[in-house]
Short mmCIF file of C-alpha atoms in Angstrom, two decimals:
data_model
loop_
_atom_site.label_atom_id
_atom_site.label_comp_id
_atom_site.label_asym_id
_atom_site.label_seq_id
_atom_site.Cartn_x
_atom_site.Cartn_y
_atom_site.Cartn_z
CA UNK Z 1 -145.36 27.77 106.17
CA UNK Z 2 -142.62 26.61 103.82
CA UNK Z 3 -140.76 29.48 102.15
CA UNK Z 4 -140.33 29.15 98.37
CA UNK Z 5 -136.70 28.29 97.51
CA UNK Z 6 -136.16 31.56 95.66
CA UNK Z 7 -137.67 33.73 98.43
CA UNK Z 8 -135.13 35.88 100.30
CA UNK Z 9 -134.88 35.45 104.04
CA UNK Z 10 -136.92 38.16 105.79
CA UNK Z 11 -136.69 38.94 109.51
CA UNK Z 12 -140.03 39.73 111.10
CA UNK Z 13 -142.22 39.06 114.12
CA UNK Z 14 -140.01 40.66 116.77
CA UNK Z 15 -140.82 43.46 119.24
CA UNK Z 16 -138.35 46.28 119.84
CA UNK Z 17 -137.90 49.08 122.37
CA UNK Z 18 -135.83 52.17 121.61
CA UNK Z 19 -134.86 54.31 124.60
CA UNK Z 20 -134.16 57.89 123.52
CA UNK Z 21 -132.32 60.68 125.29
CA UNK Z 22 -131.36 64.17 124.18
CA UNK Z 23 -127.81 63.91 122.91
CA UNK Z 24 -124.14 64.56 123.47
CA UNK Z 25 -120.96 65.38 121.54
CA UNK Z 26 -118.78 62.45 120.47
CA UNK Z 27 -115.94 63.81 122.58
CA UNK Z 28 -115.09 66.87 124.65
CA UNK Z 29 -113.24 68.73 121.91
CA UNK Z 30 -114.43 72.10 120.54
CA UNK Z 31 -114.84 70.54 117.07
CA UNK Z 32 -117.11 67.77 118.37
CA UNK Z 33 -119.10 70.22 120.48
CA UNK Z 34 -119.49 72.49 117.44
CA UNK Z 35 -120.94 69.61 115.37
CA UNK Z 36 -123.31 68.70 118.18
CA UNK Z 37 -124.49 72.25 118.77
CA UNK Z 38 -124.98 72.83 115.05
CA UNK Z 39 -127.38 69.89 114.90
CA UNK Z 40 -129.10 70.63 118.20
CA UNK Z 41 -129.58 74.36 117.69
CA UNK Z 42 -130.72 73.93 114.08
CA UNK Z 43 -133.82 72.03 115.21
CA UNK Z 44 -136.87 74.25 114.79
CA UNK Z 45 -138.39 72.60 117.86
CA UNK Z 46 -135.45 73.75 119.99
CA UNK Z 47 -135.10 77.30 118.66
CA UNK Z 48 -138.36 78.78 117.42
CA UNK Z 49 -136.87 81.98 116.05
CA UNK Z 50 -137.46 82.58 112.31
CA UNK Z 51 -134.65 80.97 110.27
CA UNK Z 52 -133.70 84.21 108.53
CA UNK Z 53 -133.00 85.75 111.93
CA UNK Z 54 -131.54 82.73 113.68
CA UNK Z 55 -129.09 81.32 111.09
CA UNK Z 56 -126.75 84.36 111.07
CA UNK Z 57 -126.72 84.33 114.87
CA UNK Z 58 -126.07 80.59 115.06
CA UNK Z 59 -123.34 80.40 112.42
CA UNK Z 60 -121.93 83.88 112.81
CA UNK Z 61 -121.75 84.11 116.59
CA UNK Z 62 -122.75 81.04 118.64
CA UNK Z 63 -120.87 78.34 116.72
CA UNK Z 64 -117.78 80.56 116.68
CA UNK Z 65 -117.70 81.28 120.41
CA UNK Z 66 -119.68 78.74 122.42
CA UNK Z 67 -118.00 75.41 121.45
CA UNK Z 68 -114.73 76.17 123.23
CA UNK Z 69 -116.50 77.22 126.43
CA UNK Z 70 -118.84 74.21 126.32
CA UNK Z 71 -115.95 71.86 125.53
CA UNK Z 72 -114.23 72.99 128.74
CA UNK Z 73 -117.42 72.20 130.67
CA UNK Z 74 -117.75 68.77 129.03
CA UNK Z 75 -114.09 67.99 129.80
CA UNK Z 76 -114.80 68.41 133.51
CA UNK Z 77 -117.43 65.64 133.49
CA UNK Z 78 -116.14 63.34 130.74
CA UNK Z 79 -115.44 59.84 132.06
CA UNK Z 80 -113.36 56.85 130.99
CA UNK Z 81 -116.45 55.53 129.23
CA UNK Z 82 -117.06 58.86 127.48
CA UNK Z 83 -120.07 61.10 127.82
CA UNK Z 84 -121.94 60.50 131.10
CA UNK Z 85 -125.31 60.82 129.38
CA UNK Z 86 -124.43 58.27 126.68
CA UNK Z 87 -122.79 55.87 129.13
CA UNK Z 88 -125.73 55.94 131.54
CA UNK Z 89 -128.34 55.58 128.77
CA UNK Z 90 -126.42 52.57 127.45
CA UNK Z 91 -126.46 51.03 130.95
CA UNK Z 92 -130.19 51.72 131.24
CA UNK Z 93 -130.76 49.86 127.97
CA UNK Z 94 -128.68 46.91 129.16
CA UNK Z 95 -130.51 46.78 132.48
CA UNK Z 96 -133.90 46.93 130.75
CA UNK Z 97 -132.82 44.19 128.33
CA UNK Z 98 -131.88 41.96 131.26
CA UNK Z 99 -135.04 42.73 133.18
CA UNK Z 100 -137.54 42.38 130.37
CA UNK Z 101 -136.13 39.17 128.91
CA UNK Z 102 -135.30 37.74 125.49
CA UNK Z 103 -138.73 38.35 123.96
CA UNK Z 104 -137.98 42.03 123.34
CA UNK Z 105 -135.00 43.65 121.59
CA UNK Z 106 -133.87 46.76 123.49
CA UNK Z 107 -131.67 49.48 122.01
CA UNK Z 108 -130.94 53.14 122.70
CA UNK Z 109 -130.34 56.30 120.70
CA UNK Z 110 -129.69 60.01 120.99
CA UNK Z 111 -131.91 62.59 119.36
CA UNK Z 112 -128.80 64.63 118.51
CA UNK Z 113 -125.37 63.14 117.98
CA UNK Z 114 -124.64 59.41 118.05
CA UNK Z 115 -125.96 56.77 118.11
CA UNK Z 116 -128.42 58.57 115.83
CA UNK Z 117 -132.13 57.92 116.22
CA UNK Z 118 -132.71 57.03 112.55
CA UNK Z 119 -129.83 54.55 112.49
CA UNK Z 120 -130.94 52.66 115.60
CA UNK Z 121 -134.62 52.64 114.60
CA UNK Z 122 -133.68 51.15 111.22
CA UNK Z 123 -131.43 48.63 112.97
CA UNK Z 124 -134.35 47.39 115.06
CA UNK Z 125 -136.42 46.88 111.94
CA UNK Z 126 -133.52 45.06 110.26
CA UNK Z 127 -133.49 42.63 113.21
CA UNK Z 128 -137.11 41.74 112.50
CA UNK Z 129 -138.91 44.20 114.77
CA UNK Z 130 -142.23 44.91 113.07
CA UNK Z 131 -143.54 46.41 116.32
CA UNK Z 132 -141.41 49.10 117.98
CA UNK Z 133 -142.00 51.12 121.14
CA UNK Z 134 -140.15 54.45 121.04
CA UNK Z 135 -139.52 55.61 124.61
CA UNK Z 136 -138.31 59.21 125.08
CA UNK Z 137 -136.85 59.40 128.58
CA UNK Z 138 -138.35 62.83 129.27
CA UNK Z 139 -140.81 62.69 132.19
CA UNK Z 140 -142.28 66.14 131.47
CA UNK Z 141 -143.55 66.83 127.94
CA UNK Z 142 -141.99 69.60 125.91
CA UNK Z 143 -142.17 70.31 122.21
CA UNK Z 144 -138.39 70.80 122.28
CA UNK Z 145 -137.84 67.25 123.52
CA UNK Z 146 -140.77 64.84 123.07
CA UNK Z 147 -142.11 66.42 119.88
CA UNK Z 148 -138.62 66.55 118.41
CA UNK Z 149 -138.31 62.79 118.93
CA UNK Z 150 -141.61 62.34 117.11
CA UNK Z 151 -140.23 64.42 114.25
CA UNK Z 152 -137.23 62.09 114.05
CA UNK Z 153 -139.55 59.08 114.16
CA UNK Z 154 -141.66 60.40 111.29
CA UNK Z 155 -138.51 61.08 109.27
CA UNK Z 156 -137.30 57.52 109.88
CA UNK Z 157 -140.66 56.06 108.89
CA UNK Z 158 -140.75 58.17 105.73
CA UNK Z 159 -137.58 56.44 104.57
CA UNK Z 160 -139.05 52.94 104.99
CA UNK Z 161 -141.10 51.00 102.49
CA UNK Z 162 -142.05 48.32 105.03
CA UNK Z 163 -142.92 50.30 108.12
CA UNK Z 164 -143.22 48.72 111.56
CA UNK Z 165 -146.18 49.35 113.83
CA UNK Z 166 -145.17 52.03 116.33
CA UNK Z 167 -146.09 53.03 119.87
CA UNK Z 168 -144.60 55.88 121.88
CA UNK Z 169 -144.09 56.24 125.62
CA UNK Z 170 -146.19 59.15 126.91
CA UNK Z 171 -144.76 61.64 129.43
CA UNK Z 172 -144.84 60.19 132.93
CA UNK Z 173 -144.50 63.33 135.05
CA UNK Z 174 -147.26 62.28 137.48
CA UNK Z 175 -147.03 58.51 137.21
CA UNK Z 176 -147.10 57.00 140.72
CA UNK Z 177 -144.18 54.72 139.85
CA UNK Z 178 -142.06 57.70 138.81
CA UNK Z 179 -142.91 59.72 141.91
CA UNK Z 180 -142.27 56.71 144.16
CA UNK Z 181 -138.91 56.03 142.48
CA UNK Z 182 -137.84 59.64 142.94
CA UNK Z 183 -138.95 59.73 146.58
CA UNK Z 184 -137.21 56.45 147.35
CA UNK Z 185 -133.97 57.32 145.57
CA UNK Z 186 -133.67 60.95 146.64
CA UNK Z 187 -134.71 60.09 150.17
CA UNK Z 188 -131.92 57.52 150.48
CA UNK Z 189 -129.38 60.02 149.13
CA UNK Z 190 -130.48 62.72 151.57
CA UNK Z 191 -130.23 60.26 154.47
CA UNK Z 192 -126.66 59.44 153.40
CA UNK Z 193 -125.49 63.08 153.39
CA UNK Z 194 -122.96 64.13 156.05
CA UNK Z 195 -125.20 67.07 156.93
CA UNK Z 196 -128.93 67.75 157.40
CA UNK Z 197 -130.10 70.05 154.59
CA UNK Z 198 -132.38 72.97 155.29
CA UNK Z 199 -133.59 73.36 151.70
CA UNK Z 200 -134.04 71.04 148.74
CA UNK Z 201 -133.98 72.70 145.33
CA UNK Z 202 -135.85 70.76 142.61
CA UNK Z 203 -134.20 72.10 139.48
CA UNK Z 204 -135.82 71.43 136.09
CA UNK Z 205 -134.37 72.36 132.72
CA UNK Z 206 -135.59 75.79 131.68
CA UNK Z 207 -137.56 76.79 128.60
CA UNK Z 208 -138.33 80.21 127.14
CA UNK Z 209 -141.40 81.65 128.87
CA UNK Z 210 -143.18 82.08 125.53
CA UNK Z 211 -143.43 78.29 125.19
CA UNK Z 212 -145.86 78.32 128.09
CA UNK Z 213 -147.97 81.02 126.45
CA UNK Z 214 -147.95 79.04 123.20
CA UNK Z 215 -149.51 76.05 124.96
CA UNK Z 216 -146.57 73.84 125.87
CA UNK Z 217 -147.53 71.92 129.05
CA UNK Z 218 -143.93 71.60 130.24
CA UNK Z 219 -144.10 74.18 133.04
CA UNK Z 220 -147.31 72.66 134.41
CA UNK Z 221 -145.86 69.14 134.24
CA UNK Z 222 -142.77 70.27 136.17
CA UNK Z 223 -144.88 71.94 138.82
CA UNK Z 224 -147.05 68.87 139.26
CA UNK Z 225 -144.01 66.59 139.54
CA UNK Z 226 -142.56 68.93 142.17
CA UNK Z 227 -145.83 69.07 144.08
CA UNK Z 228 -146.29 65.30 144.13
CA UNK Z 229 -142.64 64.67 145.02
CA UNK Z 230 -142.74 67.27 147.81
CA UNK Z 231 -145.79 65.55 149.25
CA UNK Z 232 -144.09 62.15 149.03
CA UNK Z 233 -141.01 63.45 150.86
CA UNK Z 234 -142.88 65.46 153.50
CA UNK Z 235 -143.43 62.61 155.92
CA UNK Z 236 -139.80 61.53 155.78
CA UNK Z 237 -138.32 65.04 155.99
CA UNK Z 238 -140.88 67.24 157.77
CA UNK Z 239 -138.42 70.10 158.34
CA UNK Z 240 -137.06 70.20 154.79
CA UNK Z 241 -138.14 73.23 152.77
CA UNK Z 242 -138.61 72.34 149.07
CA UNK Z 243 -138.63 74.84 146.23
CA UNK Z 244 -138.82 74.52 142.43
CA UNK Z 245 -136.48 76.29 139.98
CA UNK Z 246 -135.45 76.22 136.31
CA UNK Z 247 -131.89 76.06 135.02
CA UNK Z 248 -129.81 76.46 131.83
CA UNK Z 249 -130.99 79.84 130.60
CA UNK Z 250 -129.66 80.76 127.17
CA UNK Z 251 -129.86 84.00 125.21
CA UNK Z 252 -131.71 87.21 126.04
CA UNK Z 253 -135.30 85.94 125.98
CA UNK Z 254 -137.27 85.69 129.21
CA UNK Z 255 -137.16 82.12 130.54
CA UNK Z 256 -139.25 80.22 133.06
CA UNK Z 257 -138.60 81.38 136.60
CA UNK Z 258 -137.33 81.32 139.24
CA UNK Z 259 -133.86 80.66 137.81
CA UNK Z 260 -131.79 78.01 139.58
CA UNK Z 261 -128.53 79.98 139.57
CA UNK Z 262 -130.24 83.05 141.01
CA UNK Z 263 -132.01 81.06 143.73
CA UNK Z 264 -128.82 79.22 144.73
CA UNK Z 265 -127.11 82.54 145.40
CA UNK Z 266 -130.12 84.14 147.08
CA UNK Z 267 -130.55 81.15 149.40
CA UNK Z 268 -127.00 81.56 150.66
CA UNK Z 269 -127.33 85.33 151.03
CA UNK Z 270 -130.61 84.99 152.93
CA UNK Z 271 -129.03 82.71 155.51
CA UNK Z 272 -129.49 79.14 154.21
CA UNK Z 273 -126.35 77.28 155.27
CA UNK Z 274 -127.09 73.75 154.05
CA UNK Z 275 -128.53 73.28 150.56
CA UNK Z 276 -129.18 70.18 148.47
CA UNK Z 277 -130.14 70.18 144.78
CA UNK Z 278 -131.90 67.49 142.74
CA UNK Z 279 -132.86 67.41 139.05
CA UNK Z 280 -135.94 65.16 138.80
CA UNK Z 281 -136.62 66.07 135.15
CA UNK Z 282 -133.40 64.39 133.97
CA UNK Z 283 -133.48 60.62 133.59
CA UNK Z 284 -129.67 60.46 133.56
CA UNK Z 285 -126.86 62.64 134.81
CA UNK Z 286 -125.35 64.87 132.15
CA UNK Z 287 -123.57 68.18 131.63
CA UNK Z 288 -126.46 70.12 133.17
CA UNK Z 289 -126.37 68.15 136.41
CA UNK Z 290 -122.69 67.25 136.75
CA UNK Z 291 -121.19 70.60 135.71
CA UNK Z 292 -123.88 73.27 135.94
CA UNK Z 293 -125.39 72.11 139.24
CA UNK Z 294 -122.64 70.10 140.93
CA UNK Z 295 -119.66 72.34 140.07
CA UNK Z 296 -120.87 75.84 139.23
CA UNK Z 297 -123.81 75.61 141.63
CA UNK Z 298 -121.54 74.65 144.51
CA UNK Z 299 -119.09 77.45 143.72
CA UNK Z 300 -121.90 80.01 143.63
CA UNK Z 301 -123.47 78.83 146.88
CA UNK Z 302 -120.21 78.79 148.84
CA UNK Z 303 -119.09 82.13 147.39
CA UNK Z 304 -122.40 83.68 148.48
CA UNK Z 305 -121.95 82.55 152.07
CA UNK Z 306 -123.37 79.01 152.23
CA UNK Z 307 -121.49 76.28 154.07
CA UNK Z 308 -122.80 72.84 152.98
CA UNK Z 309 -123.92 71.96 149.45
CA UNK Z 310 -124.70 68.70 147.68
CA UNK Z 311 -126.13 67.67 144.32
CA UNK Z 312 -128.12 64.43 144.28
CA UNK Z 313 -127.69 62.06 141.36
CA UNK Z 314 -130.48 61.36 138.88
CA UNK Z 315 -132.28 58.02 138.85
CA UNK Z 316 -129.78 56.78 136.23
CA UNK Z 317 -129.59 52.97 136.11
CA UNK Z 318 -130.18 52.52 139.83
CA UNK Z 319 -132.62 49.92 141.09
CA UNK Z 320 -135.49 52.35 141.79
CA UNK Z 321 -135.19 54.08 138.44
CA UNK Z 322 -134.85 50.88 136.44
CA UNK Z 323 -137.82 49.27 138.18
CA UNK Z 324 -139.86 52.31 137.20
CA UNK Z 325 -138.67 52.28 133.56
CA UNK Z 326 -139.36 48.56 133.25
CA UNK Z 327 -142.84 49.05 134.71
CA UNK Z 328 -143.60 51.80 132.19
CA UNK Z 329 -142.23 49.79 129.26
CA UNK Z 330 -144.11 46.63 130.19
CA UNK Z 331 -147.33 48.62 130.41
CA UNK Z 332 -146.85 50.20 126.99
CA UNK Z 333 -145.97 46.80 125.47
CA UNK Z 334 -149.22 45.28 126.67
CA UNK Z 335 -150.62 43.04 123.93
CA UNK Z 336 -147.31 43.01 122.08
CA UNK Z 337 -145.10 41.17 124.52
#
């Protein structure tokens, strides 16, 4: 149709995909970490303590003491291209863009920090995307992650007069493509180790135990992922003992167990000499894998009497992981692209 001469040019008719990960400070300084933690720990999905109780703790204690310690941890993993999580998520978006072709606009965002979710979602619409798939890269559903992304999505939509049609990527904790990608990638990494591990620790991010009682399926999703992955690896590594743990405890509340740091030490003390750790719940390597598991985990294991320790990388933008992400995205775009 011919546009009237006085009609402004309007971009429309495009399909967009927005990959979303958790977030990261802009740099490894205490000031940047403080800004990031203030946003992250102010989310009611992340900390479910009543505001009147939590705000004095957050602003009076945590944001005064934790940023310097966390900044030191970030500095140990910061690369030439900045935050590992941001750099890898950007590479995942580029790889997906190349794999899926010109018919779809692919971008990425962080739920906390930059690039901000709302900014990148609005940018997709400005490029003419009136159909957008929001894809949280969290295999196992948690209210603190997936639901928080949905909160950000609703906030972004509330600011728009002309809203795009929206789809969201569901959790893929038991998707055969995800399990196959993990088995293929982790199996290749184990084969390449200079030692034969006795035990494989599958470490998932922890959550307060009360989230399970409140109905969050996260714990069950993690357990099913671990069960399916263990079965997929059994034929290739029949003598490898596999156990599931939860990392990154914070505060005094009871968290999901067993705790990764405790198990790492107890494995060494009980006679395990060769230990390997993987984090299948993380789509990209980050502070929790590169510092908590790879550095502190190794120190704890060796100090407790272990002799060989390795941390396997996440799927990141490797071929197995990207083939899986592209498969999931193509499926969710069915009928759109």
